[in-house]
mmCIF file of C-alpha atoms and ligand atoms in Angstrom:
data_model
loop_
_atom_site.group_PDB
_atom_site.id
_atom_site.type_symbol
_atom_site.label_atom_id
_atom_site.label_comp_id
_atom_site.label_asym_id
_atom_site.label_seq_id
_atom_site.Cartn_x
_atom_site.Cartn_y
_atom_site.Cartn_z
ATOM 1 C CA UNK A 13 -5.299 50.100 -4.621
ATOM 2 C CA UNK A 14 -3.710 53.135 -6.521
ATOM 3 C CA UNK A 15 -3.636 52.400 -10.061
ATOM 4 C CA UNK A 16 -0.103 51.159 -11.117
ATOM 5 C CA UNK A 17 1.792 51.855 -14.368
ATOM 6 C CA UNK A 18 0.641 49.596 -16.969
ATOM 7 C CA UNK A 19 3.511 48.144 -18.753
ATOM 8 C CA UNK A 20 3.375 47.375 -22.282
ATOM 9 C CA UNK A 21 5.126 44.293 -23.797
ATOM 10 C CA UNK A 22 6.515 46.725 -26.559
ATOM 11 C CA UNK A 23 9.051 47.758 -23.837
ATOM 12 C CA UNK A 24 10.201 44.268 -23.067
ATOM 13 C CA UNK A 25 11.796 43.374 -26.309
ATOM 14 C CA UNK A 26 15.131 44.287 -25.358
ATOM 15 C CA UNK A 27 15.266 41.990 -22.449
ATOM 16 C CA UNK A 28 16.341 38.304 -22.200
ATOM 17 C CA UNK A 29 14.082 35.627 -21.364
ATOM 18 C CA UNK A 30 10.126 35.266 -22.005
ATOM 19 C CA UNK A 31 8.650 38.701 -22.765
ATOM 20 C CA UNK A 32 5.601 38.072 -20.830
ATOM 21 C CA UNK A 33 7.356 36.626 -17.944
ATOM 22 C CA UNK A 34 9.467 39.582 -17.775
ATOM 23 C CA UNK A 35 6.638 42.076 -17.952
ATOM 24 C CA UNK A 36 4.635 40.237 -15.456
ATOM 25 C CA UNK A 37 7.581 39.931 -13.051
ATOM 26 C CA UNK A 38 7.973 43.734 -12.862
ATOM 27 C CA UNK A 39 4.212 44.248 -12.464
ATOM 28 C CA UNK A 40 4.207 41.934 -9.665
ATOM 29 C CA UNK A 41 7.113 43.603 -8.031
ATOM 30 C CA UNK A 42 5.426 46.938 -8.164
ATOM 31 C CA UNK A 43 2.306 45.706 -6.711
ATOM 32 C CA UNK A 44 4.070 44.047 -3.849
ATOM 33 C CA UNK A 45 6.221 47.166 -3.088
ATOM 34 C CA UNK A 46 3.199 48.938 -3.103
ATOM 35 C CA UNK A 47 0.967 46.614 -1.152
ATOM 36 C CA UNK A 48 3.606 46.087 1.306
ATOM 37 C CA UNK A 49 4.039 49.669 2.344
ATOM 38 C CA UNK A 50 0.090 50.118 2.428
ATOM 39 C CA UNK A 51 -0.440 47.011 4.803
ATOM 40 C CA UNK A 52 1.753 48.850 7.263
ATOM 41 C CA UNK A 53 0.479 52.375 6.745
ATOM 42 C CA UNK A 54 -3.162 51.671 6.328
ATOM 43 C CA UNK A 55 -5.354 49.686 8.588
ATOM 44 C CA UNK A 56 -7.815 48.956 5.896
ATOM 45 C CA UNK A 57 -5.388 47.489 3.518
ATOM 46 C CA UNK A 58 -4.217 45.372 6.307
ATOM 47 C CA UNK A 59 -7.734 44.083 7.017
ATOM 48 C CA UNK A 60 -8.141 43.131 3.467
ATOM 49 C CA UNK A 61 -4.988 41.071 3.536
ATOM 50 C CA UNK A 62 -6.020 39.665 6.653
ATOM 51 C CA UNK A 63 -9.509 38.537 5.461
ATOM 52 C CA UNK A 64 -7.800 36.984 2.310
ATOM 53 C CA UNK A 65 -5.894 34.875 5.125
ATOM 54 C CA UNK A 66 -2.499 36.409 4.090
ATOM 55 C CA UNK A 67 -0.680 35.444 0.943
ATOM 56 C CA UNK A 68 0.151 32.175 -0.504
ATOM 57 C CA UNK A 69 3.353 30.488 0.526
ATOM 58 C CA UNK A 70 5.353 31.906 -2.465
ATOM 59 C CA UNK A 71 4.238 35.294 -2.032
ATOM 60 C CA UNK A 72 4.507 35.494 1.753
ATOM 61 C CA UNK A 73 8.175 34.692 1.803
ATOM 62 C CA UNK A 74 8.816 37.057 -1.161
ATOM 63 C CA UNK A 75 6.688 39.779 0.981
ATOM 64 C CA UNK A 76 8.621 38.959 4.082
ATOM 65 C CA UNK A 77 11.927 39.753 2.539
ATOM 66 C CA UNK A 78 10.637 43.094 1.219
ATOM 67 C CA UNK A 79 9.153 44.152 4.655
ATOM 68 C CA UNK A 80 10.987 45.275 7.736
ATOM 69 C CA UNK A 81 10.793 42.754 10.761
ATOM 70 C CA UNK A 82 8.187 45.096 12.365
ATOM 71 C CA UNK A 83 6.091 45.278 9.269
ATOM 72 C CA UNK A 84 6.170 41.475 9.291
ATOM 73 C CA UNK A 85 5.252 41.275 12.970
ATOM 74 C CA UNK A 86 2.264 43.739 12.622
ATOM 75 C CA UNK A 87 0.785 41.668 9.864
ATOM 76 C CA UNK A 88 1.314 38.243 11.261
ATOM 77 C CA UNK A 89 -0.057 39.457 14.723
ATOM 78 C CA UNK A 90 -3.367 40.722 12.986
ATOM 79 C CA UNK A 91 -3.532 37.179 11.031
ATOM 80 C CA UNK A 92 -3.017 35.477 14.423
ATOM 81 C CA UNK A 93 -5.676 37.744 16.161
ATOM 82 C CA UNK A 94 -8.225 36.611 13.484
ATOM 83 C CA UNK A 95 -7.399 33.037 13.890
ATOM 84 C CA UNK A 96 -7.756 33.129 17.567
ATOM 85 C CA UNK A 97 -11.256 34.820 16.899
ATOM 86 C CA UNK A 98 -12.253 32.038 14.469
ATOM 87 C CA UNK A 99 -11.310 29.296 16.973
ATOM 88 C CA UNK A 100 -13.228 31.106 19.806
ATOM 89 C CA UNK A 101 -16.366 31.485 17.679
ATOM 90 C CA UNK A 102 -16.148 27.899 16.594
ATOM 91 C CA UNK A 103 -15.912 28.942 12.887
ATOM 92 C CA UNK A 104 -12.333 27.499 12.215
ATOM 93 C CA UNK A 105 -12.590 24.753 9.624
ATOM 94 C CA UNK A 106 -10.434 22.198 8.453
ATOM 95 C CA UNK A 107 -10.072 23.661 5.089
ATOM 96 C CA UNK A 108 -7.438 26.517 4.375
ATOM 97 C CA UNK A 109 -8.473 28.986 1.620
ATOM 98 C CA UNK A 110 -6.114 31.580 0.928
ATOM 99 C CA UNK A 111 -7.229 34.289 -1.669
ATOM 100 C CA UNK A 112 -3.731 35.590 -2.240
ATOM 101 C CA UNK A 113 -4.119 39.097 -3.415
ATOM 102 C CA UNK A 114 -0.871 39.051 -5.199
ATOM 103 C CA UNK A 115 -1.713 35.764 -7.154
ATOM 104 C CA UNK A 116 -5.015 37.496 -8.153
ATOM 105 C CA UNK A 117 -3.447 40.724 -9.579
ATOM 106 C CA UNK A 118 -0.691 38.629 -11.247
ATOM 107 C CA UNK A 119 -3.453 36.483 -12.882
ATOM 108 C CA UNK A 120 -5.105 39.666 -13.946
ATOM 109 C CA UNK A 121 -1.981 41.113 -15.538
ATOM 110 C CA UNK A 122 -1.075 37.867 -17.310
ATOM 111 C CA UNK A 123 -4.461 37.610 -18.988
ATOM 112 C CA UNK A 124 -4.023 41.220 -20.071
ATOM 113 C CA UNK A 125 -0.358 40.554 -21.451
ATOM 114 C CA UNK A 126 -1.475 37.417 -23.284
ATOM 115 C CA UNK A 127 -4.208 39.534 -24.958
ATOM 116 C CA UNK A 128 -1.880 42.213 -25.820
ATOM 117 C CA UNK A 129 0.796 39.908 -27.314
ATOM 118 C CA UNK A 130 -1.975 38.461 -29.420
ATOM 119 C CA UNK A 131 -3.001 41.724 -30.570
ATOM 120 C CA UNK A 132 0.626 42.852 -31.125
ATOM 121 C CA UNK A 133 1.221 39.768 -33.473
ATOM 122 C CA UNK A 134 -0.947 41.041 -36.108
ATOM 123 C CA UNK A 135 1.506 43.793 -36.678
ATOM 124 C CA UNK A 136 4.380 42.796 -38.864
ATOM 125 C CA UNK A 137 6.906 45.072 -37.431
ATOM 126 C CA UNK A 138 6.029 43.251 -33.919
ATOM 127 C CA UNK A 139 6.661 39.841 -35.576
ATOM 128 C CA UNK A 140 10.196 41.130 -36.719
ATOM 129 C CA UNK A 141 10.798 42.436 -33.109
ATOM 130 C CA UNK A 142 9.504 39.320 -31.559
ATOM 131 C CA UNK A 143 11.931 37.139 -33.571
ATOM 132 C CA UNK A 144 14.895 39.102 -32.327
ATOM 133 C CA UNK A 145 14.153 38.334 -28.855
ATOM 134 C CA UNK A 146 14.419 35.137 -26.855
ATOM 135 C CA UNK A 147 10.780 34.290 -27.570
ATOM 136 C CA UNK A 148 8.253 33.155 -24.978
ATOM 137 C CA UNK A 149 8.473 30.403 -22.313
ATOM 138 C CA UNK A 150 6.584 27.356 -23.191
ATOM 139 C CA UNK A 151 3.714 28.027 -20.764
ATOM 140 C CA UNK A 152 3.181 31.524 -22.323
ATOM 141 C CA UNK A 153 3.553 29.779 -25.921
ATOM 142 C CA UNK A 154 0.867 27.345 -25.165
ATOM 143 C CA UNK A 155 -1.598 30.256 -23.819
ATOM 144 C CA UNK A 156 -0.971 32.112 -27.104
ATOM 145 C CA UNK A 157 -1.377 28.842 -29.105
ATOM 146 C CA UNK A 158 -4.452 28.112 -27.246
ATOM 147 C CA UNK A 159 -6.211 31.420 -28.442
ATOM 148 C CA UNK A 160 -8.281 31.144 -31.506
ATOM 149 C CA UNK A 161 -6.282 32.373 -34.423
ATOM 150 C CA UNK A 162 -5.590 31.812 -37.983
ATOM 151 C CA UNK A 163 -3.390 29.078 -39.081
ATOM 152 C CA UNK A 164 -0.712 31.486 -40.354
ATOM 153 C CA UNK A 165 -0.061 33.048 -36.960
ATOM 154 C CA UNK A 166 -0.046 29.565 -35.486
ATOM 155 C CA UNK A 167 2.673 28.651 -38.069
ATOM 156 C CA UNK A 168 4.625 31.853 -37.228
ATOM 157 C CA UNK A 169 4.411 31.119 -33.409
ATOM 158 C CA UNK A 170 5.827 27.654 -33.838
ATOM 159 C CA UNK A 171 8.353 28.481 -36.391
ATOM 160 C CA UNK A 172 9.858 31.484 -34.305
ATOM 161 C CA UNK A 173 9.803 29.052 -30.965
ATOM 162 C CA UNK A 174 11.681 26.442 -33.026
ATOM 163 C CA UNK A 175 14.202 29.249 -34.133
ATOM 164 C CA UNK A 176 14.753 30.547 -30.429
ATOM 165 C CA UNK A 177 15.137 27.058 -29.200
ATOM 166 C CA UNK A 178 17.913 26.309 -31.877
ATOM 167 C CA UNK A 179 19.639 29.678 -31.002
ATOM 168 C CA UNK A 180 19.444 29.000 -27.216
ATOM 169 C CA UNK A 181 20.891 25.436 -27.691
ATOM 170 C CA UNK A 182 23.857 26.913 -29.393
ATOM 171 C CA UNK A 183 24.480 29.262 -26.743
ATOM 172 C CA UNK A 184 24.219 26.634 -24.029
ATOM 173 C CA UNK A 185 26.762 24.555 -25.992
ATOM 174 C CA UNK A 186 28.903 27.366 -26.174
ATOM 175 C CA UNK A 187 28.546 28.294 -22.575
ATOM 176 C CA UNK A 188 29.477 24.668 -21.700
ATOM 177 C CA UNK A 189 32.618 24.618 -23.831
ATOM 178 C CA UNK A 190 33.872 27.893 -22.562
ATOM 179 C CA UNK A 191 33.230 26.997 -18.774
ATOM 180 C CA UNK A 192 35.517 24.324 -19.716
ATOM 181 C CA UNK A 193 38.183 26.708 -21.347
ATOM 182 C CA UNK A 194 38.307 30.378 -22.037
ATOM 183 C CA UNK A 195 35.441 31.962 -19.898
ATOM 184 C CA UNK A 196 35.284 34.628 -22.322
ATOM 185 C CA UNK A 197 31.578 35.065 -22.161
ATOM 186 C CA UNK A 198 29.252 36.897 -24.671
ATOM 187 C CA UNK A 199 25.496 36.519 -24.754
ATOM 188 C CA UNK A 200 25.597 32.885 -23.824
ATOM 189 C CA UNK A 201 26.349 34.011 -20.281
ATOM 190 C CA UNK A 202 22.766 34.047 -19.574
ATOM 191 C CA UNK A 203 21.691 31.201 -21.587
ATOM 192 C CA UNK A 204 21.244 28.682 -18.784
ATOM 193 C CA UNK A 205 18.727 30.971 -16.798
ATOM 194 C CA UNK A 206 17.128 31.605 -20.102
ATOM 195 C CA UNK A 207 16.663 27.999 -21.005
ATOM 196 C CA UNK A 208 15.260 27.256 -17.580
ATOM 197 C CA UNK A 209 12.576 30.054 -17.869
ATOM 198 C CA UNK A 210 11.883 28.665 -21.504
ATOM 199 C CA UNK A 211 10.962 25.447 -19.742
ATOM 200 C CA UNK A 212 8.880 26.674 -16.654
ATOM 201 C CA UNK A 213 8.498 30.386 -16.977
ATOM 202 C CA UNK A 214 9.627 32.904 -14.310
ATOM 203 C CA UNK A 215 9.879 32.007 -10.553
ATOM 204 C CA UNK A 216 6.724 31.120 -9.322
ATOM 205 C CA UNK A 217 4.525 31.111 -12.453
ATOM 206 C CA UNK A 218 1.684 28.743 -11.955
ATOM 207 C CA UNK A 219 0.482 26.675 -14.997
HETATM 208 ZN ZN1 ZN B 303 6.617 33.190 -19.771
HETATM 209 ZN ZN1 ZN B 304 0.302 34.470 -4.211
#
């Protein structure tokens, strides 16, 4: 695969929601767009996807929405051909193991963003920038807390998480009361999805 642009968490501080989820989602979308295009144009790339047994449920449905109907037909036909061959050779086993290439890429990127976040945390200017964001989802917060680090950074992460939760709670309360009256929304307009992301991370994020 052609090297895709490597995003830094530094660019994510102006967006709402979890920083790591945000950058990861954009990495994943770029990768899927590129892969989708190449599986149709390049036999070799398509055969790699076929030998991985296609994509996981989540990514297959996402890829299907990005691809054209004929693109979906070309890939699924090759997957079916491979399965027919397996049955004919007698190698069709009861266990289904899908090595989803998008999950694999996303795992690598996530690992790298967690490491980058940890490195950025040692900069005081980044700590200030981070405080002004919505913070991390609890999945990524736990990933950071599980890294070996000094007690001071651990304290900083917990204190800022608590602050982010309290701010979000106020936004949710404002949103709920405005829904019942004025509907003149400000930043609380997005509070409900920021809150959902805080609980479970971005759509499709695995623990
Ligand atoms: Zn996250
Ligand atoms: Zn997947």
